[in-house]
Short mmCIF file of C-alpha atoms in Angstrom, two decimals:
data_model
loop_
_atom_site.label_atom_id
_atom_site.label_comp_id
_atom_site.label_asym_id
_atom_site.label_seq_id
_atom_site.Cartn_x
_atom_site.Cartn_y
_atom_site.Cartn_z
CA UNK A 1 -6.63 -141.20 -140.56
CA UNK A 2 -7.47 -137.77 -139.19
CA UNK A 3 -5.02 -135.26 -137.81
CA UNK A 4 -5.82 -134.01 -134.31
CA UNK A 5 -6.36 -130.29 -134.05
CA UNK A 6 -5.55 -128.02 -131.14
CA UNK A 7 -8.38 -126.76 -129.01
CA UNK A 8 -9.00 -123.07 -129.74
CA UNK A 9 -8.25 -120.86 -126.73
CA UNK A 10 -11.88 -119.76 -126.42
CA UNK A 11 -12.99 -123.38 -126.08
CA UNK A 12 -10.39 -124.56 -123.57
CA UNK A 13 -12.49 -123.66 -120.55
CA UNK A 14 -15.33 -125.87 -121.68
CA UNK A 15 -13.06 -128.61 -123.03
CA UNK A 16 -10.84 -128.80 -119.95
CA UNK A 17 -13.73 -129.74 -117.67
CA UNK A 18 -16.24 -131.25 -120.06
CA UNK A 19 -19.74 -130.01 -120.68
CA UNK A 20 -21.03 -130.99 -117.24
CA UNK A 21 -20.35 -129.37 -113.90
CA UNK A 22 -16.88 -129.59 -112.39
CA UNK A 23 -17.48 -131.56 -109.20
CA UNK A 24 -14.26 -130.27 -107.62
CA UNK A 25 -15.45 -126.68 -108.07
CA UNK A 26 -18.82 -127.57 -106.56
CA UNK A 27 -17.08 -129.23 -103.63
CA UNK A 28 -14.71 -126.30 -103.06
CA UNK A 29 -17.44 -123.66 -103.26
CA UNK A 30 -20.04 -125.55 -101.23
CA UNK A 31 -17.52 -126.81 -98.69
CA UNK A 32 -16.03 -123.35 -98.26
CA UNK A 33 -19.43 -121.74 -97.68
CA UNK A 34 -20.36 -124.51 -95.22
CA UNK A 35 -17.12 -123.92 -93.33
CA UNK A 36 -17.78 -120.16 -93.25
CA UNK A 37 -21.22 -120.81 -91.79
CA UNK A 38 -19.96 -123.15 -89.06
CA UNK A 39 -17.13 -120.76 -88.15
CA UNK A 40 -19.47 -117.79 -87.90
CA UNK A 41 -21.79 -119.79 -85.68
CA UNK A 42 -18.98 -120.84 -83.33
CA UNK A 43 -16.99 -117.59 -83.27
CA UNK A 44 -19.28 -115.28 -81.20
CA UNK A 45 -18.66 -115.07 -77.48
CA UNK A 46 -21.76 -113.35 -76.11
CA UNK A 47 -22.06 -111.96 -72.59
CA UNK A 48 -24.71 -109.71 -71.04
CA UNK A 49 -24.23 -106.35 -69.38
CA UNK A 50 -27.72 -105.48 -68.22
CA UNK A 51 -29.84 -105.11 -71.35
CA UNK A 52 -26.76 -104.85 -73.57
CA UNK A 53 -24.96 -107.70 -75.29
CA UNK A 54 -21.17 -107.75 -75.56
CA UNK A 55 -19.79 -109.77 -78.48
CA UNK A 56 -16.31 -111.24 -78.53
CA UNK A 57 -14.51 -113.64 -80.89
CA UNK A 58 -13.58 -117.19 -79.92
CA UNK A 59 -10.68 -117.12 -82.39
CA UNK A 60 -9.07 -114.33 -80.35
CA UNK A 61 -8.05 -117.03 -77.85
CA UNK A 62 -4.28 -117.64 -77.62
CA UNK A 63 -3.05 -119.87 -80.43
CA UNK A 64 -6.39 -119.90 -82.27
CA UNK A 65 -4.83 -117.97 -85.17
CA UNK A 66 -3.38 -121.29 -86.39
CA UNK A 67 -6.86 -122.44 -87.40
CA UNK A 68 -7.40 -119.34 -89.55
CA UNK A 69 -4.78 -120.54 -92.04
CA UNK A 70 -7.15 -123.38 -92.92
CA UNK A 71 -10.41 -121.68 -91.98
CA UNK A 72 -9.93 -118.53 -94.06
CA UNK A 73 -11.54 -119.90 -97.21
CA UNK A 74 -12.82 -116.77 -98.93
CA UNK A 75 -9.87 -116.88 -101.39
CA UNK A 76 -11.03 -120.38 -102.40
CA UNK A 77 -14.57 -119.08 -102.92
CA UNK A 78 -13.32 -116.36 -105.27
CA UNK A 79 -11.07 -118.89 -107.03
CA UNK A 80 -14.05 -121.18 -107.63
CA UNK A 81 -16.10 -118.19 -108.78
CA UNK A 82 -13.43 -117.28 -111.32
CA UNK A 83 -13.26 -120.82 -112.68
CA UNK A 84 -17.04 -121.27 -112.84
CA UNK A 85 -17.47 -117.85 -114.44
CA UNK A 86 -14.86 -118.56 -117.11
CA UNK A 87 -16.47 -121.90 -117.97
CA UNK A 88 -19.94 -120.33 -118.11
CA UNK A 89 -18.69 -117.42 -120.24
CA UNK A 90 -16.99 -119.84 -122.67
CA UNK A 91 -20.25 -121.76 -123.12
CA UNK A 92 -22.17 -118.53 -123.67
CA UNK A 93 -19.76 -117.45 -126.41
CA UNK A 94 -20.00 -120.91 -127.98
CA UNK A 95 -23.75 -120.33 -128.30
CA UNK A 96 -23.22 -116.89 -129.82
CA UNK A 97 -24.13 -114.94 -126.68
CA UNK A 98 -22.68 -111.60 -125.65
CA UNK A 99 -21.25 -110.21 -122.42
CA UNK A 100 -24.32 -108.15 -121.51
CA UNK A 101 -26.71 -111.06 -121.88
CA UNK A 102 -24.42 -113.35 -119.90
CA UNK A 103 -24.03 -110.75 -117.17
CA UNK A 104 -27.81 -110.45 -116.72
CA UNK A 105 -27.99 -114.03 -115.49
CA UNK A 106 -25.13 -113.52 -113.03
CA UNK A 107 -26.61 -110.30 -111.65
CA UNK A 108 -29.97 -112.04 -111.29
CA UNK A 109 -28.51 -114.86 -109.23
CA UNK A 110 -26.36 -112.62 -107.03
CA UNK A 111 -28.73 -109.71 -106.39
CA UNK A 112 -32.25 -111.14 -106.33
CA UNK A 113 -31.65 -113.18 -103.13
CA UNK A 114 -30.64 -109.93 -101.43
CA UNK A 115 -34.18 -108.64 -102.05
CA UNK A 116 -35.62 -111.15 -99.60
CA UNK A 117 -33.07 -110.17 -96.95
CA UNK A 118 -34.01 -106.51 -97.43
CA UNK A 119 -37.76 -107.20 -97.29
CA UNK A 120 -37.34 -109.01 -93.97
CA UNK A 121 -34.70 -106.86 -92.28
CA UNK A 122 -35.75 -103.38 -93.35
CA UNK A 123 -38.86 -103.33 -91.12
CA UNK A 124 -37.68 -105.91 -88.58
CA UNK A 125 -35.68 -103.52 -86.30
CA UNK A 126 -38.64 -101.17 -86.11
CA UNK A 127 -40.94 -104.06 -85.21
CA UNK A 128 -38.59 -105.43 -82.57
CA UNK A 129 -38.22 -102.01 -80.94
CA UNK A 130 -42.01 -101.57 -80.96
CA UNK A 131 -42.32 -104.95 -79.18
CA UNK A 132 -40.03 -103.72 -76.42
CA UNK A 133 -36.79 -105.51 -77.33
CA UNK A 134 -33.85 -103.46 -75.91
CA UNK A 135 -32.29 -101.14 -78.44
CA UNK A 136 -28.65 -102.23 -78.16
CA UNK A 137 -29.23 -105.91 -79.10
CA UNK A 138 -31.46 -104.81 -81.97
CA UNK A 139 -28.77 -102.40 -83.17
CA UNK A 140 -26.10 -105.11 -82.87
CA UNK A 141 -28.12 -107.64 -84.87
CA UNK A 142 -29.29 -105.19 -87.53
CA UNK A 143 -25.75 -103.95 -88.15
CA UNK A 144 -24.16 -107.43 -88.12
CA UNK A 145 -26.45 -109.34 -90.52
CA UNK A 146 -25.75 -107.27 -93.67
CA UNK A 147 -21.98 -106.94 -93.13
CA UNK A 148 -21.42 -110.02 -95.29
CA UNK A 149 -22.86 -108.19 -98.30
CA UNK A 150 -19.30 -107.00 -98.97
CA UNK A 151 -18.75 -110.45 -100.46
CA UNK A 152 -21.50 -109.94 -103.05
CA UNK A 153 -20.14 -106.50 -103.92
CA UNK A 154 -16.76 -108.06 -104.71
CA UNK A 155 -18.51 -110.87 -106.61
CA UNK A 156 -20.37 -108.35 -108.78
CA UNK A 157 -17.13 -106.55 -109.61
CA UNK A 158 -15.40 -109.82 -110.49
CA UNK A 159 -18.34 -111.00 -112.59
CA UNK A 160 -18.36 -107.72 -114.50
CA UNK A 161 -14.63 -108.12 -115.18
CA UNK A 162 -14.84 -111.79 -116.25
CA UNK A 163 -15.01 -111.23 -120.03
CA UNK A 164 -11.96 -108.95 -119.70
CA UNK A 165 -10.00 -111.26 -117.40
CA UNK A 166 -10.68 -114.23 -119.66
CA UNK A 167 -9.51 -112.23 -122.69
CA UNK A 168 -6.35 -111.16 -120.86
CA UNK A 169 -5.66 -114.76 -119.86
CA UNK A 170 -6.06 -115.94 -123.46
CA UNK A 171 -3.49 -113.35 -124.54
CA UNK A 172 -0.96 -113.38 -121.67
CA UNK A 173 -1.65 -116.53 -119.64
CA UNK A 174 -0.42 -116.60 -116.05
CA UNK A 175 1.66 -113.47 -116.71
CA UNK A 176 -1.50 -111.49 -115.92
CA UNK A 177 -0.88 -112.34 -112.26
CA UNK A 178 2.45 -110.50 -112.15
CA UNK A 179 1.15 -106.89 -112.16
CA UNK A 180 -1.68 -107.86 -109.81
CA UNK A 181 0.63 -109.43 -107.23
CA UNK A 182 3.28 -106.69 -107.54
CA UNK A 183 0.55 -104.06 -107.26
CA UNK A 184 -0.90 -105.72 -104.14
CA UNK A 185 2.56 -105.78 -102.55
CA UNK A 186 3.08 -102.09 -103.37
CA UNK A 187 -0.29 -101.17 -101.90
CA UNK A 188 0.56 -103.07 -98.72
CA UNK A 189 3.87 -101.22 -98.50
CA UNK A 190 2.11 -97.86 -98.72
CA UNK A 191 -0.51 -98.96 -96.22
CA UNK A 192 2.05 -100.05 -93.64
CA UNK A 193 4.12 -96.91 -94.31
CA UNK A 194 1.32 -94.75 -92.95
CA UNK A 195 -1.25 -94.40 -95.77
CA UNK A 196 -3.94 -96.73 -94.43
CA UNK A 197 -6.80 -95.83 -96.78
CA UNK A 198 -4.81 -96.87 -99.85
CA UNK A 199 -5.06 -100.44 -98.59
CA UNK A 200 -8.64 -100.67 -99.81
CA UNK A 201 -7.35 -100.76 -103.39
CA UNK A 202 -6.32 -104.31 -102.59
CA UNK A 203 -10.00 -105.20 -102.33
CA UNK A 204 -9.72 -105.17 -106.13
CA UNK A 205 -6.13 -106.30 -106.77
CA UNK A 206 -6.04 -109.21 -104.29
CA UNK A 207 -9.44 -110.65 -105.18
CA UNK A 208 -8.91 -110.16 -108.93
CA UNK A 209 -5.60 -112.04 -108.60
CA UNK A 210 -7.30 -114.96 -106.84
CA UNK A 211 -10.15 -114.84 -109.36
CA UNK A 212 -7.58 -114.90 -112.20
CA UNK A 213 -6.10 -118.12 -110.80
CA UNK A 214 -9.59 -119.60 -111.17
CA UNK A 215 -9.71 -118.44 -114.80
CA UNK A 216 -6.41 -120.23 -115.39
CA UNK A 217 -7.77 -123.38 -113.76
CA UNK A 218 -10.78 -123.28 -116.10
CA UNK A 219 -8.37 -123.11 -119.04
CA UNK A 220 -6.73 -126.37 -117.93
CA UNK A 221 -3.45 -124.75 -116.89
CA UNK A 222 -3.24 -126.85 -113.71
CA UNK A 223 -4.15 -130.20 -115.27
CA UNK A 224 -0.58 -131.43 -115.86
CA UNK A 225 1.66 -130.82 -112.79
CA UNK A 226 0.52 -134.00 -111.00
CA UNK A 227 0.23 -134.58 -107.28
CA UNK A 228 3.85 -133.83 -106.45
CA UNK A 229 3.87 -130.64 -108.52
CA UNK A 230 0.62 -129.44 -106.97
CA UNK A 231 1.87 -130.28 -103.47
CA UNK A 232 5.10 -128.36 -104.18
CA UNK A 233 3.04 -125.33 -105.24
CA UNK A 234 0.99 -125.65 -102.06
CA UNK A 235 4.00 -125.81 -99.76
CA UNK A 236 5.61 -122.89 -101.63
CA UNK A 237 2.50 -120.79 -100.97
CA UNK A 238 2.53 -121.89 -97.33
CA UNK A 239 6.21 -120.95 -96.97
CA UNK A 240 5.58 -117.56 -98.60
CA UNK A 241 2.70 -116.89 -96.19
CA UNK A 242 4.86 -117.88 -93.22
CA UNK A 243 7.65 -115.58 -94.46
CA UNK A 244 5.28 -112.63 -94.82
CA UNK A 245 4.02 -113.16 -91.28
CA UNK A 246 7.41 -114.00 -89.74
CA UNK A 247 9.51 -111.28 -91.36
CA UNK A 248 6.96 -108.70 -92.41
CA UNK A 249 4.33 -106.51 -90.80
CA UNK A 250 1.49 -108.94 -91.43
CA UNK A 251 -0.51 -110.37 -88.48
CA UNK A 252 -0.56 -114.12 -87.93
CA UNK A 253 -4.36 -114.38 -88.09
CA UNK A 254 -5.86 -114.57 -91.57
CA UNK A 255 -9.12 -113.02 -90.35
CA UNK A 256 -9.70 -109.71 -88.60
CA UNK A 257 -9.52 -109.79 -84.82
CA UNK A 258 -11.31 -107.39 -82.43
CA UNK A 259 -8.95 -104.63 -81.35
CA UNK A 260 -6.10 -105.77 -83.62
CA UNK A 261 -4.26 -102.79 -85.19
CA UNK A 262 -3.88 -104.57 -88.56
CA UNK A 263 -6.09 -107.05 -90.40
CA UNK A 264 -5.21 -109.36 -93.27
CA UNK A 265 -8.85 -109.37 -94.33
CA UNK A 266 -10.20 -105.83 -94.14
CA UNK A 267 -8.71 -104.67 -96.39
CA UNK A 268 -7.17 -107.83 -97.85
CA UNK A 269 -3.40 -108.15 -98.01
CA UNK A 270 -0.89 -110.06 -100.11
CA UNK A 271 -1.05 -112.81 -97.47
CA UNK A 272 -4.41 -113.92 -98.83
CA UNK A 273 -2.89 -114.44 -102.30
CA UNK A 274 -0.09 -116.64 -100.96
CA UNK A 275 -2.56 -118.42 -98.68
CA UNK A 276 -4.82 -119.10 -101.67
CA UNK A 277 -1.86 -120.63 -103.52
CA UNK A 278 -1.09 -122.82 -100.51
CA UNK A 279 -4.67 -124.03 -100.13
CA UNK A 280 -5.21 -124.54 -103.85
CA UNK A 281 -1.98 -126.46 -104.33
CA UNK A 282 -2.86 -128.86 -101.53
CA UNK A 283 -6.42 -129.30 -102.84
CA UNK A 284 -5.17 -130.05 -106.36
CA UNK A 285 -2.71 -132.57 -104.93
CA UNK A 286 -5.72 -134.29 -103.37
CA UNK A 287 -7.92 -133.82 -106.44
CA UNK A 288 -8.42 -137.55 -107.29
CA UNK A 289 -9.51 -138.37 -103.74
CA UNK A 290 -11.69 -135.26 -103.53
CA UNK A 291 -13.42 -136.06 -106.83
CA UNK A 292 -14.15 -139.60 -105.63
CA UNK A 293 -15.50 -138.19 -102.38
CA UNK A 294 -17.67 -135.63 -104.18
CA UNK A 295 -18.96 -138.30 -106.58
CA UNK A 296 -20.13 -140.65 -103.82
CA UNK A 297 -23.90 -140.89 -103.64
CA UNK A 298 -24.58 -139.09 -100.30
CA UNK A 299 -22.09 -136.28 -100.97
CA UNK A 300 -23.31 -135.82 -104.55
CA UNK A 301 -26.89 -135.59 -103.26
CA UNK A 302 -25.84 -132.97 -100.72
CA UNK A 303 -23.96 -130.95 -103.33
CA UNK A 304 -26.96 -131.10 -105.65
CA UNK A 305 -29.01 -129.39 -102.96
CA UNK A 306 -26.39 -126.96 -101.65
CA UNK A 307 -24.48 -125.87 -104.77
CA UNK A 308 -27.41 -124.03 -106.43
CA UNK A 309 -28.27 -122.32 -103.11
CA UNK A 310 -24.89 -121.28 -101.72
CA UNK A 311 -25.69 -117.56 -101.86
CA UNK A 312 -28.97 -118.08 -100.01
CA UNK A 313 -27.18 -120.09 -97.31
CA UNK A 314 -24.48 -117.41 -97.08
CA UNK A 315 -26.99 -114.55 -96.86
CA UNK A 316 -29.24 -116.09 -94.21
CA UNK A 317 -26.87 -117.93 -91.89
CA UNK A 318 -26.26 -114.80 -89.81
CA UNK A 319 -30.01 -114.35 -89.40
CA UNK A 320 -30.15 -117.89 -88.04
CA UNK A 321 -27.36 -116.94 -85.63
CA UNK A 322 -29.32 -113.86 -84.50
CA UNK A 323 -32.32 -116.08 -83.74
CA UNK A 324 -30.17 -118.48 -81.72
CA UNK A 325 -28.38 -115.74 -79.78
CA UNK A 326 -31.67 -113.97 -79.11
CA UNK A 327 -33.27 -117.12 -77.68
CA UNK A 328 -30.17 -117.94 -75.61
CA UNK A 329 -29.50 -114.47 -74.18
CA UNK A 330 -32.81 -112.59 -74.18
CA UNK A 331 -35.05 -115.63 -73.87
CA UNK A 332 -33.16 -117.72 -71.31
CA UNK A 333 -30.93 -114.98 -69.86
CA UNK A 334 -27.83 -117.10 -70.52
CA UNK A 335 -24.59 -116.51 -72.40
CA UNK A 336 -22.10 -118.51 -74.42
CA UNK A 337 -19.61 -120.57 -72.38
CA UNK A 338 -15.87 -119.92 -72.39
CA UNK A 339 -14.40 -120.72 -75.84
CA UNK A 340 -12.83 -124.17 -76.22
CA UNK A 341 -13.71 -125.12 -72.66
CA UNK A 342 -15.42 -128.45 -71.88
CA UNK A 343 -18.92 -126.92 -71.76
CA UNK A 344 -18.31 -125.07 -75.03
CA UNK A 345 -17.00 -128.20 -76.76
CA UNK A 346 -19.85 -130.36 -75.46
CA UNK A 347 -22.51 -127.85 -76.46
CA UNK A 348 -21.12 -126.93 -79.88
CA UNK A 349 -22.81 -129.83 -81.78
CA UNK A 350 -26.19 -129.01 -80.22
CA UNK A 351 -25.70 -125.31 -80.96
CA UNK A 352 -24.89 -126.00 -84.61
CA UNK A 353 -27.77 -128.44 -84.95
CA UNK A 354 -30.25 -125.91 -83.56
CA UNK A 355 -29.05 -123.13 -85.85
CA UNK A 356 -29.08 -125.53 -88.78
CA UNK A 357 -32.79 -126.16 -88.25
CA UNK A 358 -33.44 -122.40 -88.40
CA UNK A 359 -31.26 -122.04 -91.50
CA UNK A 360 -33.02 -124.89 -93.30
CA UNK A 361 -36.35 -123.15 -92.72
CA UNK A 362 -34.96 -119.89 -94.10
CA UNK A 363 -33.38 -121.54 -97.14
CA UNK A 364 -36.61 -123.39 -97.93
CA UNK A 365 -38.46 -120.08 -97.71
CA UNK A 366 -36.09 -118.01 -99.86
CA UNK A 367 -33.91 -120.45 -101.84
CA UNK A 368 -36.12 -120.36 -104.93
CA UNK A 369 -35.05 -116.76 -105.59
CA UNK A 370 -31.51 -117.98 -106.29
CA UNK A 371 -32.48 -120.99 -108.41
CA UNK A 372 -35.14 -119.22 -110.47
CA UNK A 373 -34.13 -118.95 -114.13
CA UNK A 374 -33.34 -115.58 -115.68
CA UNK A 375 -33.44 -116.79 -119.29
CA UNK A 376 -36.21 -114.41 -120.25
CA UNK A 377 -34.31 -111.44 -118.88
CA UNK A 378 -31.29 -112.21 -121.09
CA UNK A 379 -33.18 -111.35 -124.27
CA UNK A 380 -32.44 -107.87 -125.56
CA UNK A 381 -29.97 -106.99 -122.78
CA UNK A 382 -28.64 -103.43 -123.10
CA UNK A 383 -24.94 -103.24 -122.13
CA UNK A 384 -25.30 -99.70 -120.78
CA UNK A 385 -28.31 -100.64 -118.65
CA UNK A 386 -26.74 -103.85 -117.39
CA UNK A 387 -23.50 -102.22 -116.28
CA UNK A 388 -25.26 -99.17 -114.82
CA UNK A 389 -27.61 -101.44 -112.89
CA UNK A 390 -24.71 -103.52 -111.62
CA UNK A 391 -22.97 -100.38 -110.31
CA UNK A 392 -26.13 -99.17 -108.55
CA UNK A 393 -26.81 -102.58 -106.99
CA UNK A 394 -23.19 -102.87 -105.81
CA UNK A 395 -23.32 -99.35 -104.32
CA UNK A 396 -26.53 -100.16 -102.46
CA UNK A 397 -25.15 -103.40 -101.04
CA UNK A 398 -21.91 -101.68 -100.03
CA UNK A 399 -23.95 -99.07 -98.17
CA UNK A 400 -25.95 -101.76 -96.38
CA UNK A 401 -22.75 -103.65 -95.52
CA UNK A 402 -21.20 -100.51 -94.03
CA UNK A 403 -24.29 -98.99 -92.39
CA UNK A 404 -26.61 -101.97 -92.14
CA UNK A 405 -30.22 -102.02 -91.10
CA UNK A 406 -29.17 -100.62 -87.74
CA UNK A 407 -31.75 -98.17 -86.37
CA UNK A 408 -30.95 -94.83 -84.77
CA UNK A 409 -32.81 -95.68 -81.58
CA UNK A 410 -33.41 -92.14 -80.28
CA UNK A 411 -33.83 -90.35 -83.60
CA UNK A 412 -37.45 -91.11 -84.41
CA UNK A 413 -39.14 -93.47 -86.83
CA UNK A 414 -38.09 -91.63 -90.02
CA UNK A 415 -34.40 -91.83 -89.15
CA UNK A 416 -34.82 -95.52 -88.30
CA UNK A 417 -35.83 -96.48 -91.83
CA UNK A 418 -34.57 -93.66 -94.08
CA UNK A 419 -30.93 -94.59 -94.54
CA UNK A 420 -31.36 -98.39 -94.88
CA UNK A 421 -34.32 -97.75 -97.18
CA UNK A 422 -32.20 -95.52 -99.42
CA UNK A 423 -29.48 -98.15 -99.81
CA UNK A 424 -32.11 -100.84 -100.34
CA UNK A 425 -33.75 -98.73 -103.06
CA UNK A 426 -30.41 -98.55 -104.87
CA UNK A 427 -30.21 -102.34 -104.84
CA UNK A 428 -33.76 -102.66 -106.20
CA UNK A 429 -33.32 -100.05 -108.93
CA UNK A 430 -29.98 -101.53 -109.94
CA UNK A 431 -31.45 -105.03 -110.21
CA UNK A 432 -34.43 -103.88 -112.28
CA UNK A 433 -32.24 -101.78 -114.56
CA UNK A 434 -29.76 -104.60 -115.13
CA UNK A 435 -32.29 -107.38 -115.75
CA UNK A 436 -35.15 -105.62 -117.53
CA UNK A 437 -35.22 -106.45 -121.27
CA UNK A 438 -34.62 -103.40 -123.44
CA UNK A 439 -35.33 -103.51 -127.19
CA UNK A 440 -32.22 -103.18 -129.27
CA UNK A 441 -32.23 -100.17 -131.60
CA UNK A 442 -30.82 -101.03 -135.03
CA UNK A 443 -29.75 -98.34 -137.47
CA UNK A 444 -30.51 -99.28 -141.12
CA UNK A 445 -27.48 -99.29 -143.38
CA UNK A 446 -27.37 -96.72 -146.17
CA UNK A 447 -28.81 -97.88 -149.45
CA UNK A 448 -31.11 -100.52 -147.99
CA UNK A 449 -34.91 -100.35 -148.45
CA UNK A 450 -35.29 -99.70 -144.73
CA UNK A 451 -32.95 -96.70 -144.88
CA UNK A 452 -34.77 -95.26 -147.91
CA UNK A 453 -38.13 -95.60 -146.08
CA UNK A 454 -36.64 -93.91 -143.02
CA UNK A 455 -35.33 -91.04 -145.19
CA UNK A 456 -38.75 -90.51 -146.84
CA UNK A 457 -40.40 -90.46 -143.42
#
């Protein structure tokens, strides 16, 4: 009779969810991205003012903030990223891999799809202007499409920190969350006390905290509470979010609203941590039903297609929206109907279906960049090169997110392409630096034949 042995901490991530994919994580990540896409397609309220387009937000309608408590799913995306990253990192260590080699594959999957977006959108504004498209709509589209690159910047930071966050979790468990949450609350206090720029520090603290919850999930920490325990956690997070909104300075909407003096999203606030706890607790309470749903044949087939291409879908769905808005407003001279009115509700399915056709074409064209293997690039990875490349790529994407591909209409051709091209070059150089194989330099130990030959030379 054999005596059972405890699972070593480094192996818990793989053991807790088996050697295959975690279908709940696939469902959360794919479902969250799909919900983001649909929301972004339904949110714009576009009207025309001559040749100019005026964009509003359907969720600015009275009472629409209630939906944002369910529709703000970016915390769930970062949670799933933390869990998937921890499981992947555990498997890499089991095979004797190192952090630099593992990171090459993550950088490859996150950054390479951006290259296609850059190749298309860098010259596109110039081409549209040359074809006579009015400057303001071109500027609006070219500055809107790359705004979502902020998400990949955060993802790169979290991926780079994964070996550290996993190590901290192995040593301290859920206690790692305490300084992150307390720090996020302190940053919010300073921000609301009149130091607004300090709030951007929470772009690290808030998302690392949510990511760390995913690391804990990968370690099996949430496998035992049961449905009632998970539901209690969810309702506790919901009550905490309601208390922050009801008694604190936090806005009710969990996404940024046009003209609102404060946003829970940009920069993120403590509300998104408590909201993540609420959403995650309720999802874990429903885990058995969700796993059965995800394992059904049609849903499993859909996840098999979507899960490996979520970044491509995320990157290109705004381009599909630009195509749809351009056809509707510039092509037919129309505008979007009043939000949540009968015409809007009746037309929403057709609108989504039309944009979905465009998105499918784009994903078929560019999806292979995300699914292409980077195994060859992992050989001989240099830690210094990988981390330097990651920083450069993140800086380039942050610049594109902030400045976009938007042309300076009256400043001449050079000004149109110079700034976006500079940020794009940073992304390209960073990717090549991080993923290019570099030979490892080994120093012979003293007294070995190799060292004696080196000394004679």
